[in-house]
Short mmCIF file of C-alpha atoms in Angstrom, two decimals:
data_model
loop_
_atom_site.label_atom_id
_atom_site.label_comp_id
_atom_site.label_asym_id
_atom_site.label_seq_id
_atom_site.Cartn_x
_atom_site.Cartn_y
_atom_site.Cartn_z
CA UNK X 274 1.64 9.19 -8.32
CA UNK X 275 -1.70 8.56 -9.93
CA UNK X 276 -4.40 6.65 -8.02
CA UNK X 277 -5.10 2.98 -8.84
CA UNK X 278 -8.65 3.80 -9.99
CA UNK X 279 -7.28 5.38 -13.26
CA UNK X 280 -6.67 2.59 -15.69
CA UNK X 281 -3.98 3.16 -18.24
CA UNK X 282 -2.36 1.12 -21.00
CA UNK X 283 1.40 0.91 -21.32
CA UNK X 284 2.25 1.79 -24.81
CA UNK X 285 5.85 2.93 -24.35
CA UNK X 286 8.25 3.19 -21.41
CA UNK X 287 8.15 6.94 -21.99
CA UNK X 288 4.51 6.89 -20.76
CA UNK X 289 5.63 6.22 -17.30
CA UNK X 290 9.02 7.96 -17.28
CA UNK X 291 8.10 10.53 -14.43
CA UNK X 292 6.46 7.98 -12.25
CA UNK X 293 9.29 5.48 -12.85
CA UNK X 294 11.92 8.09 -11.99
CA UNK X 295 10.00 8.92 -8.71
CA UNK X 296 9.77 5.23 -7.75
CA UNK X 297 13.59 4.69 -8.40
CA UNK X 298 14.45 7.75 -6.40
CA UNK X 299 12.23 6.52 -3.50
CA UNK X 300 13.92 3.11 -3.73
CA UNK X 301 17.40 4.71 -3.61
CA UNK X 302 16.45 6.67 -0.56
CA UNK X 303 14.98 3.62 1.10
CA UNK X 304 18.03 1.46 0.36
CA UNK X 305 20.29 4.04 1.95
CA UNK X 306 17.98 4.41 5.11
CA UNK X 307 16.92 8.02 4.45
CA UNK X 308 13.90 9.70 5.80
CA UNK X 309 11.22 7.48 4.25
CA UNK X 310 7.37 7.67 4.48
CA UNK X 311 6.61 4.08 5.17
CA UNK X 312 3.00 4.69 4.40
CA UNK X 313 4.04 5.18 0.79
CA UNK X 314 2.84 2.17 -1.17
CA UNK X 315 3.55 2.90 -4.82
CA UNK X 316 2.17 -0.43 -6.01
CA UNK X 317 -0.84 -0.68 -3.73
CA UNK X 318 -3.84 -1.92 -5.75
CA UNK X 319 -1.77 -2.85 -8.79
CA UNK X 320 -0.84 -6.15 -10.22
CA UNK X 321 2.71 -7.18 -11.39
CA UNK X 322 3.68 -9.93 -13.59
CA UNK X 323 6.88 -11.58 -14.48
CA UNK X 324 7.75 -13.62 -17.53
CA UNK X 325 10.87 -15.95 -17.56
CA UNK X 326 12.35 -17.61 -20.56
CA UNK X 327 13.63 -20.68 -18.61
CA UNK X 328 12.12 -22.35 -15.74
CA UNK X 329 13.40 -21.42 -12.31
#
């Protein structure tokens, strides 16, 4: 995955398809208790936002 120091704008989901596939594969392995590198922090240094239509 690319470092957090490279700023990119998300224009389409295809822009991150390879990284997204890697992250999903890692999540599946993690869920099934496979040999996981716990030092792997795919979202380290990034921000995540969520928008909800209805109040929770």
